mmCIF file of C-alpha atoms in Angstrom:
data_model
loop_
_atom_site.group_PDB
_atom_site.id
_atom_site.type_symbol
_atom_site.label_atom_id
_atom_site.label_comp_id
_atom_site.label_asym_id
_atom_site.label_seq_id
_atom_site.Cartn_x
_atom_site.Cartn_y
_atom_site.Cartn_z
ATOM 1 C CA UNK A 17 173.922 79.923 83.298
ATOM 2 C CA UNK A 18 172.135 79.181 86.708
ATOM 3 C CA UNK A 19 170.371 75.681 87.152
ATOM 4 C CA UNK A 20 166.341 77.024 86.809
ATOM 5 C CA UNK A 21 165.662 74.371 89.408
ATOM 6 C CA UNK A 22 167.855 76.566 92.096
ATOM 7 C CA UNK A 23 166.188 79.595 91.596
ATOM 8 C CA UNK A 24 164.937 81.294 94.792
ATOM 9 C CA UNK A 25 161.532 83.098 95.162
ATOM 10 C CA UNK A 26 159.708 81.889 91.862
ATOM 11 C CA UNK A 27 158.092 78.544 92.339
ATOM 12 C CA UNK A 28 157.070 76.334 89.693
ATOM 13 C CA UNK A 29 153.151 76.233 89.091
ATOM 14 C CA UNK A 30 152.565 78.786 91.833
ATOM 15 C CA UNK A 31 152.415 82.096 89.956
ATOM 16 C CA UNK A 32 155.385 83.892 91.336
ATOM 17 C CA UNK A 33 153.523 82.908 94.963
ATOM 18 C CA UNK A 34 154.989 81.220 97.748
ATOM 19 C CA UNK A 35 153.408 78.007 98.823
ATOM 20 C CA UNK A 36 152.701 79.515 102.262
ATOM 21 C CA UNK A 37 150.768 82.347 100.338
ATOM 22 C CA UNK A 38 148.878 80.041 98.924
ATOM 23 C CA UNK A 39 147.287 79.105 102.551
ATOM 24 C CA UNK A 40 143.861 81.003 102.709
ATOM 25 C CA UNK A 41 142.549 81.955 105.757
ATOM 26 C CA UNK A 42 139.158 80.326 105.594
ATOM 27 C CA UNK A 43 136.209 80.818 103.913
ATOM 28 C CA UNK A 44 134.998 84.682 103.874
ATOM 29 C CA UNK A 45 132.565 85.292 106.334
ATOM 30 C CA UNK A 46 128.741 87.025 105.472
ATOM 31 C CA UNK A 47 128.915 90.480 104.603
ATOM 32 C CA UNK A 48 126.425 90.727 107.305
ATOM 33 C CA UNK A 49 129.084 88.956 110.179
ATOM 34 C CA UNK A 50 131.573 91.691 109.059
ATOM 35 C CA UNK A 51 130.914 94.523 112.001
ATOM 36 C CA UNK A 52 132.361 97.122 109.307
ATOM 37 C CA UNK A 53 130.452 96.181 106.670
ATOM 38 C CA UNK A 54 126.908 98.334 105.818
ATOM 39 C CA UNK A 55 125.034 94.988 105.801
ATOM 40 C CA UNK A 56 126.257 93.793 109.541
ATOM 41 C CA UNK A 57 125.579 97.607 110.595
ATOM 42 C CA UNK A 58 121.627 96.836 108.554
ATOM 43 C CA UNK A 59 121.320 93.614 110.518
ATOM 44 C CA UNK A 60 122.241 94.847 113.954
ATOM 45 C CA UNK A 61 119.564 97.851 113.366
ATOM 46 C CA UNK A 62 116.914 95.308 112.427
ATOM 47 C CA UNK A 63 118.169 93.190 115.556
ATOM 48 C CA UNK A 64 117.702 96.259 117.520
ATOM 49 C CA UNK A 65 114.306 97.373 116.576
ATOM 50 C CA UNK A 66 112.870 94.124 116.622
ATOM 51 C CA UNK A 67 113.801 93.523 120.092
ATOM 52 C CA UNK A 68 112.452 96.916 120.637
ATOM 53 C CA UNK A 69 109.102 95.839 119.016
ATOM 54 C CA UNK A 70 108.572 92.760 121.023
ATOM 55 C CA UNK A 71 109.064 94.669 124.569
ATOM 56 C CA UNK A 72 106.665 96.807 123.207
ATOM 57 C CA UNK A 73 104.361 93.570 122.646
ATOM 58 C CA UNK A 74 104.702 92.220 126.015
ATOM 59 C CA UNK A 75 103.808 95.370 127.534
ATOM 60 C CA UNK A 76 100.912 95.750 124.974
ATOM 61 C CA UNK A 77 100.080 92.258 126.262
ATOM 62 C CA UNK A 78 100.472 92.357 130.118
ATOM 63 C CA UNK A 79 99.238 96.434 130.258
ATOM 64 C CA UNK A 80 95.845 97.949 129.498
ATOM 65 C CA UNK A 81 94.432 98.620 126.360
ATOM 66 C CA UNK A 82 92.620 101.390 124.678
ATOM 67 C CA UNK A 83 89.784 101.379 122.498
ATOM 68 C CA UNK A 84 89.495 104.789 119.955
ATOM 69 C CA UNK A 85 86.900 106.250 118.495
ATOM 70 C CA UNK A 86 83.705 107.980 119.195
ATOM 71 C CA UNK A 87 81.738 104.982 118.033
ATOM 72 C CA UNK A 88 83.366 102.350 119.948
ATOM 73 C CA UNK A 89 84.108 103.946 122.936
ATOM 74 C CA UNK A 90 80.044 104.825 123.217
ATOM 75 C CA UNK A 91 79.387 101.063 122.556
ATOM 76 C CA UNK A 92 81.637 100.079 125.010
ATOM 77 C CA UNK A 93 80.048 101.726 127.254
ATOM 78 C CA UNK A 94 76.870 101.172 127.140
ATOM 79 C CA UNK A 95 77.848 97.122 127.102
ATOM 80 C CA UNK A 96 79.175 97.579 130.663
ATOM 81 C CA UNK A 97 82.801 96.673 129.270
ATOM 82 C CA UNK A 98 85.261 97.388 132.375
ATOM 83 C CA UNK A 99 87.237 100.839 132.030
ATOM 84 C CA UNK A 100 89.532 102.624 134.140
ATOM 85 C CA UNK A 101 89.712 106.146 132.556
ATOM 86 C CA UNK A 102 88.303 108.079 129.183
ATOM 87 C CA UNK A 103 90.357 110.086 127.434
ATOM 88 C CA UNK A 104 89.036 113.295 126.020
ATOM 89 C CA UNK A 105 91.177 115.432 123.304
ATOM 90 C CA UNK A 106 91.194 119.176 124.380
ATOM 91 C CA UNK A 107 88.966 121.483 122.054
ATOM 92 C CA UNK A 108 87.226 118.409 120.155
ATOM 93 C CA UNK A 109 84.091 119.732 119.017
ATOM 94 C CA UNK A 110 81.344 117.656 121.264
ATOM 95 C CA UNK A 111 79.007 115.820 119.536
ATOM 96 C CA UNK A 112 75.844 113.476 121.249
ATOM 97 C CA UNK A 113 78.864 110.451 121.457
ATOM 98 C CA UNK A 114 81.325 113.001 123.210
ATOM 99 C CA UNK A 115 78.009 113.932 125.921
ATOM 100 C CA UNK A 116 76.899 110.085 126.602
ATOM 101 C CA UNK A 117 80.207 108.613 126.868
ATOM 102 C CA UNK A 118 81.593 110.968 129.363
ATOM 103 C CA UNK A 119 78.082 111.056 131.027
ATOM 104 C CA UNK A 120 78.150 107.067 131.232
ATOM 105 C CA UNK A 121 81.742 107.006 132.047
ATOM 106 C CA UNK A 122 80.849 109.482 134.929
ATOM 107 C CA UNK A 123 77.786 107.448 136.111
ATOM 108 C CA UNK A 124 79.971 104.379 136.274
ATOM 109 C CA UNK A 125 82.679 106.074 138.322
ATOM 110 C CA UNK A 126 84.782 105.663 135.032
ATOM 111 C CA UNK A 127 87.987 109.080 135.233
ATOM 112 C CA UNK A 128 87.240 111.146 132.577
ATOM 113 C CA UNK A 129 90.384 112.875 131.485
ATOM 114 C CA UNK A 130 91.548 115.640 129.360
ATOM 115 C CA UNK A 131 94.219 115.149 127.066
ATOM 116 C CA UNK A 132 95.995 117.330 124.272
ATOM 117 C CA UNK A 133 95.823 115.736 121.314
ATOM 118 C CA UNK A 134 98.735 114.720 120.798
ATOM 119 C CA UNK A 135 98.951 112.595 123.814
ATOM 120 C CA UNK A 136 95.876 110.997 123.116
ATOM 121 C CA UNK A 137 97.759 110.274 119.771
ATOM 122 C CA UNK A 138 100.242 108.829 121.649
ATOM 123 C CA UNK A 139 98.100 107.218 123.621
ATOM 124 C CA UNK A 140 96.059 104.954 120.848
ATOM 125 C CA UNK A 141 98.801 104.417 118.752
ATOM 126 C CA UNK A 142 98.239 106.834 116.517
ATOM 127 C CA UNK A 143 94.875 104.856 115.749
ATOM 128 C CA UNK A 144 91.805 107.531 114.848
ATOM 129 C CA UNK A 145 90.084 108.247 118.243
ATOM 130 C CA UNK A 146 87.962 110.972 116.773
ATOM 131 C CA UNK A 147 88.991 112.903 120.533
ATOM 132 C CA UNK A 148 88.054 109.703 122.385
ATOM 133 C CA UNK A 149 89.997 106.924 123.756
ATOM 134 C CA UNK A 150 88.645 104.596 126.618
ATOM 135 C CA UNK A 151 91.389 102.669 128.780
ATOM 136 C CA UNK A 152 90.461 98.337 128.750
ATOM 137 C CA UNK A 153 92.195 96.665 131.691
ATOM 138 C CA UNK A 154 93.900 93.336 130.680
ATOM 139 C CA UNK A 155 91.645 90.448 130.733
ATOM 140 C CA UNK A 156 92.106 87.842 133.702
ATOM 141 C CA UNK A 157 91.853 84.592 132.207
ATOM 142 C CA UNK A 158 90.933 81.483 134.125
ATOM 143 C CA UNK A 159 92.102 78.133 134.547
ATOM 144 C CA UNK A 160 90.885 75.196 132.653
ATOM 145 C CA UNK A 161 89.915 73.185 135.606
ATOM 146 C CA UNK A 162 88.056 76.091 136.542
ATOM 147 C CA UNK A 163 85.614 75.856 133.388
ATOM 148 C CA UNK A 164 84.560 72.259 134.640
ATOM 149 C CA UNK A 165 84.103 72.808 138.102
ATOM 150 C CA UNK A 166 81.618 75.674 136.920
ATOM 151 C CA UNK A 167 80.041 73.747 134.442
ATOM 152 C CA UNK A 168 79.770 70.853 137.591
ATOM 153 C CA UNK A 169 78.336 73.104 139.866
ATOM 154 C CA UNK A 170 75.547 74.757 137.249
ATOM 155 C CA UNK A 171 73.139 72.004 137.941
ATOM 156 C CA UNK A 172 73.096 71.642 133.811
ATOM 157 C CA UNK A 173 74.648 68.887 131.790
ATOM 158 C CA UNK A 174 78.383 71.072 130.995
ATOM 159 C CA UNK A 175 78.487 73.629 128.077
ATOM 160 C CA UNK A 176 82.086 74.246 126.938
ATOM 161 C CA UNK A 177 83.258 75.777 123.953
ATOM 162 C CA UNK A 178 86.735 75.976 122.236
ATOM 163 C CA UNK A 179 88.818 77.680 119.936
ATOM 164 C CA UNK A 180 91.086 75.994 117.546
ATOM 165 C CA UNK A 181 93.187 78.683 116.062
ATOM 166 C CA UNK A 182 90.226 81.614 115.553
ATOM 167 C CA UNK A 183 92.995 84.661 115.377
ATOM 168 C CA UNK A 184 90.195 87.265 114.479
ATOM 169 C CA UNK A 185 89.118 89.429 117.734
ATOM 170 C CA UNK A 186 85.730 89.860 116.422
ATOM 171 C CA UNK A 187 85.119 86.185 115.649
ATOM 172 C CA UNK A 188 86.256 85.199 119.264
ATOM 173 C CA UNK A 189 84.160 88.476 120.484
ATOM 174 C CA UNK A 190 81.150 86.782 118.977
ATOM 175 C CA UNK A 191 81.773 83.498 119.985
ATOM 176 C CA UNK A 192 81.780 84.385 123.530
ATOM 177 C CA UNK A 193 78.734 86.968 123.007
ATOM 178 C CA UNK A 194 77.122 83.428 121.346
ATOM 179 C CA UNK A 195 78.256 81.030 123.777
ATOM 180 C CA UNK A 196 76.863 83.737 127.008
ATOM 181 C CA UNK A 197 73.203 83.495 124.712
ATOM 182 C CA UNK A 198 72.880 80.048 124.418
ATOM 183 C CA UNK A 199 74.220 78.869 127.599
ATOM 184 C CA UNK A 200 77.633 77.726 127.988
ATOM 185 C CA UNK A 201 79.609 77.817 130.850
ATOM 186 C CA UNK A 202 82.982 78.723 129.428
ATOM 187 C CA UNK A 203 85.517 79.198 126.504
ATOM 188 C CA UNK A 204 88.708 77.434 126.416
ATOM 189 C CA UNK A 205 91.730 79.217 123.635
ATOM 190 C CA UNK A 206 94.796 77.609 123.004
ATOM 191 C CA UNK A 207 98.014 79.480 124.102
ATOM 192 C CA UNK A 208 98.962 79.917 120.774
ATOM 193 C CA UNK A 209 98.005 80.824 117.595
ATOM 194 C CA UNK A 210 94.460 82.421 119.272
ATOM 195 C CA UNK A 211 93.516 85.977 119.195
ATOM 196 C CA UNK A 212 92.992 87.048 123.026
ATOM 197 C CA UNK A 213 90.651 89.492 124.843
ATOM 198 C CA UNK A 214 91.531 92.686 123.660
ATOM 199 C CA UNK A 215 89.931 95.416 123.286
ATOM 200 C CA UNK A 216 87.909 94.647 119.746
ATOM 201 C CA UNK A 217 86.749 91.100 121.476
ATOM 202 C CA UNK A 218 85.141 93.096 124.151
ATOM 203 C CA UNK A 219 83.716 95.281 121.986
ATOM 204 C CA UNK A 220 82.166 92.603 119.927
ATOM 205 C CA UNK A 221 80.998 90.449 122.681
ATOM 206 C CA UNK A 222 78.542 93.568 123.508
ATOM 207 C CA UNK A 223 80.150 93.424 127.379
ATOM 208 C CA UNK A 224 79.531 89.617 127.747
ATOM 209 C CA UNK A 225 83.508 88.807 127.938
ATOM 210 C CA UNK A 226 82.690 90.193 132.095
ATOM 211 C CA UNK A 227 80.703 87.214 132.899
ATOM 212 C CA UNK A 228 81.470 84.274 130.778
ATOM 213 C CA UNK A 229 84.609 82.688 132.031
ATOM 214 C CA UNK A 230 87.699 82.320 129.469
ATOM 215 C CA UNK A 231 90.938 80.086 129.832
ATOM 216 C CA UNK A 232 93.725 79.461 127.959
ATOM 217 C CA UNK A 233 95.217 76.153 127.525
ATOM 218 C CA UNK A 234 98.652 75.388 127.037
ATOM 219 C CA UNK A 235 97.824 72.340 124.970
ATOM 220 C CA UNK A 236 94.679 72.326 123.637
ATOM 221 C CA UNK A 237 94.730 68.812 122.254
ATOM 222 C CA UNK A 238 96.109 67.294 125.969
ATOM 223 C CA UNK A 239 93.137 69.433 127.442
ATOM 224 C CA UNK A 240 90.281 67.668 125.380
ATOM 225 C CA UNK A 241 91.367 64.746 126.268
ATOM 226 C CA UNK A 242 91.432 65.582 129.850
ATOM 227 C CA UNK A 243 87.480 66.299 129.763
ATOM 228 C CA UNK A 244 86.675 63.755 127.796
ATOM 229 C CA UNK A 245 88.716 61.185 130.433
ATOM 230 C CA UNK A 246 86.103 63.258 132.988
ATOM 231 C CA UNK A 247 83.153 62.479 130.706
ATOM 232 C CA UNK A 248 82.942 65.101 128.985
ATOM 233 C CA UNK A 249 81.528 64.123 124.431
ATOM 234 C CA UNK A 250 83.897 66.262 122.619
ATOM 235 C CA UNK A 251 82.273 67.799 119.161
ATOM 236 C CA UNK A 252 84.321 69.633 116.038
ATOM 237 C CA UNK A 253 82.493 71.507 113.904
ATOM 238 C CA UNK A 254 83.456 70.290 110.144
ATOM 239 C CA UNK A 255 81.992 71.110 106.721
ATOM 240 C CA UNK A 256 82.597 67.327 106.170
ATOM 241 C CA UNK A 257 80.922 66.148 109.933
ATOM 242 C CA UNK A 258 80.151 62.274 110.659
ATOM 243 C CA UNK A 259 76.906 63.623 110.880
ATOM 244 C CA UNK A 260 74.870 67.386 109.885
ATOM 245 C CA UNK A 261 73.428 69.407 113.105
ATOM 246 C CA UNK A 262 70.043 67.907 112.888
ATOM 247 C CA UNK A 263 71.450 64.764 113.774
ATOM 248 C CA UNK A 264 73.505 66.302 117.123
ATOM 249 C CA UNK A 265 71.912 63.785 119.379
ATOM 250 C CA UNK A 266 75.047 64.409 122.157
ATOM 251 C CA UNK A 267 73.578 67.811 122.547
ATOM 252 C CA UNK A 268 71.596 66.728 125.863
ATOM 253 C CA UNK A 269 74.830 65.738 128.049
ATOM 254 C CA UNK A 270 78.179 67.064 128.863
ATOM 255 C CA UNK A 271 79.794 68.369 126.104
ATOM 256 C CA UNK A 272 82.769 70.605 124.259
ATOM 257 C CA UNK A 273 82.314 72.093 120.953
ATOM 258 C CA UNK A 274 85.310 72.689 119.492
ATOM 259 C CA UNK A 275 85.292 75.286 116.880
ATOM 260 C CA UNK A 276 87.915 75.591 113.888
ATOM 261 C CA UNK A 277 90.282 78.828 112.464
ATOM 262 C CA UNK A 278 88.931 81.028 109.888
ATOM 263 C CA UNK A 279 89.987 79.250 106.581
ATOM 264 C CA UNK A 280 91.524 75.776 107.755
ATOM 265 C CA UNK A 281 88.953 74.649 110.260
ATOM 266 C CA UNK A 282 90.430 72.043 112.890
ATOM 267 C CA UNK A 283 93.684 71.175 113.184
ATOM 268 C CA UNK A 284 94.762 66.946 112.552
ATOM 269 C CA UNK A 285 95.069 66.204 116.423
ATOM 270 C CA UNK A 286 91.916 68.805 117.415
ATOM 271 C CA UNK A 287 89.895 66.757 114.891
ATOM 272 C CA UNK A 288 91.429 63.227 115.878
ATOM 273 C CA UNK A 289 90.113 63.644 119.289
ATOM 274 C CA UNK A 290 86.669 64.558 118.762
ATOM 275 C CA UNK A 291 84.149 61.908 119.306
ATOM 276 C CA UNK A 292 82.091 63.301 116.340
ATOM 277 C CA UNK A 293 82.248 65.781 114.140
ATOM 278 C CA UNK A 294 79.260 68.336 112.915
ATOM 279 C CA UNK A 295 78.186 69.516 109.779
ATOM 280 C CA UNK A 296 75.700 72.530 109.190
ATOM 281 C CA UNK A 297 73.604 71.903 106.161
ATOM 282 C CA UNK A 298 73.743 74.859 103.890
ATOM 283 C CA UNK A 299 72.070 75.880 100.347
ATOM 284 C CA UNK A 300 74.362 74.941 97.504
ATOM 285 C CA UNK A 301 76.296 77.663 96.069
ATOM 286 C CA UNK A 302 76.869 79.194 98.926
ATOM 287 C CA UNK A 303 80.253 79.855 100.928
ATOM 288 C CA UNK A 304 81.145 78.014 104.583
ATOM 289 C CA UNK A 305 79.999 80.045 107.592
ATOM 290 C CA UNK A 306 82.460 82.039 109.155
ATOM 291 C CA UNK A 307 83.641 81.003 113.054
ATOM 292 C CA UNK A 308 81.305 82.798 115.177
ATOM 293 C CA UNK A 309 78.521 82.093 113.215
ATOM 294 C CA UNK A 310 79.178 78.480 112.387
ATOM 295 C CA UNK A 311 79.329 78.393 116.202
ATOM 296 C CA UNK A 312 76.412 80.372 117.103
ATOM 297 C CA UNK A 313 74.227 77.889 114.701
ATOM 298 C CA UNK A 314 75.529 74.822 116.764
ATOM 299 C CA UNK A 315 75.331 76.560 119.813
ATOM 300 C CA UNK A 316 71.334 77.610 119.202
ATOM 301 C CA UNK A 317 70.976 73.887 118.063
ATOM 302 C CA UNK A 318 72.321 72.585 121.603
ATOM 303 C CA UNK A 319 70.183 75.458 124.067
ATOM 304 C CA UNK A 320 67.022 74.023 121.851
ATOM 305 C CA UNK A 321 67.708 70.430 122.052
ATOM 306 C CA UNK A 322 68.317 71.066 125.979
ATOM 307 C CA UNK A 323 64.978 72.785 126.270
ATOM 308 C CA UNK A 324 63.170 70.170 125.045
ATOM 309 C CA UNK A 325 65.220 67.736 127.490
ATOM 310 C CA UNK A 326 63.816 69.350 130.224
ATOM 311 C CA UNK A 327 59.934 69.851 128.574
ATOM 312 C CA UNK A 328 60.282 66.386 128.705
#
């Protein structure tokens, strides 16, 4: 009888195996960091097409715009907004819109340019242009020390007005259409998390967006405190303000009102920096002001308290 404890192959405890079976060869990797496996082949796609999405963002970004439909292209129009070509569908059927936009696109020197409708298509984004698409050059933005050396040179105490997070077009269209009424000298926007002049903010700021000068700041927090070092009051509008808008007396000298995001309002350093913060007083029951008109309240407030500076 052989010795069990000399048989070859078969080890004790190991199943048959040989200890140098046993070894494993690490741990198995992600289905989706196997290149043959459907999940890695998924991934790569959505790699693909993402990267594919944010070129397309940059050039959305850095290239013109176009605003569709007969409605908005009219307003746009007749608001002055800058345009370098309307784009009319072949065989639309012309309405009263059709006639004064490509009669006030032809007055202004605006191309006026017959498409097929499916380029036009193409050209909107598949957005619905009713047959009429009007081409927005990107906006040139200023530079923040350019807002103060305006607001220096105006002969009025400074007006400055910023944005702390608003990411809706038509809220920061308003604002600017607001802060052109009421006399401010410029908008500040934080680099990120801000919508930007596109086409909707010119729209909404009813062609103003041309003459009121905009900048973007790559720190919004770092550039408060940079005109408040130059003298600058800085003011956050808050539904919980150190004091309500009848009690603005900083509205007279140089000041920034800062202006909160739809929903959260001002942001912990925004609201650390301000020297005060503003309340509008509002019937009970009744919901916070949106952006824009939170801002054209305090804005009105300031012009009238400025007025009556100078009545003496």
């Amino acid at each position: 009888m052989r010795n069990p404890g000399s048989k070859k192959g078969a080890v004790v405890g190991s199943g048959g195996q040989k200890s140098k079976g046993l070894q494993g060869k690490g741990p198995t990797p992600k289905a989706s960091e196997r290149p043959n496996h459907p999940a890695y082949k998924r991934a790569n796609a959505a790699a693909k097409a993402e990267q594919v999405r944010a070129q397309r963002r940059k050039a959305a970004e850095n290239g013109p715009e176009t605003v569709a439909g007969r409605n908005p292209v009219v307003e746009c129009l007749r608001a002055g907004i800058p345009a370098t070509a309307l784009y009319v569908a072949l065989g639309i059927d012309a309405d009263d819109r059709v006639a004064e936009a490509v009669q006030l696109a032809a007055t202004r020197g605006i191309s006026v340019l017959e498409v097929q409708r499916g380029e036009l298509d193409r050209i909107t984004g598949g957005a619905m242009h009713q047959g009429l698409g009007l081409q927005v050059p990107p906006y040139e933005y200023a530079e923040p020390r350019e807002l103060l050396k305006i607001a220096n040179q105006s002969g009025t105490p400074p007006l400055l007005v910023a944005l702390d997070g608003v990411t809706d077009p038509r809220n920061l269209g308003a604002v600017v259409r607001s802060a052109a009424a009421f006399g401010a000298h410029g908008i500040v926007l934080p680099q990120r998390r801000s919508a930007g002049i596109t086409a909707v903010a010119w729209r909404t700021s009813a062609g103003t967006a041309a003459r009121m000068p905009i900048a973007v700041a790559t720190n919004l927090t770092r550039q408060l405190k940079e005109w408040a070092e130059a003298g600058l009051m800085i003011i956050g509008l808050d539904a919980d303000g150190d004091v309500d808008v009848d009690g603005l007396d900083l509205a007279t000298g140089p000041l920034v009102v800062v202006v909160g995001s739809e929903g959260r309002g001002l942001s912990r350093l925004v609201k650390e920096t301000c020297d005060q913060t503003v309340s509008i007083p509002m019937a009970a029951g009744v919901e916070s002001l949106n952006a824009s008109v939170a801002a054209g309240v305090v804005l009105a407030e300031v012009a009238r308290r400025r007025r009556l500076e100078i009545r003496g």
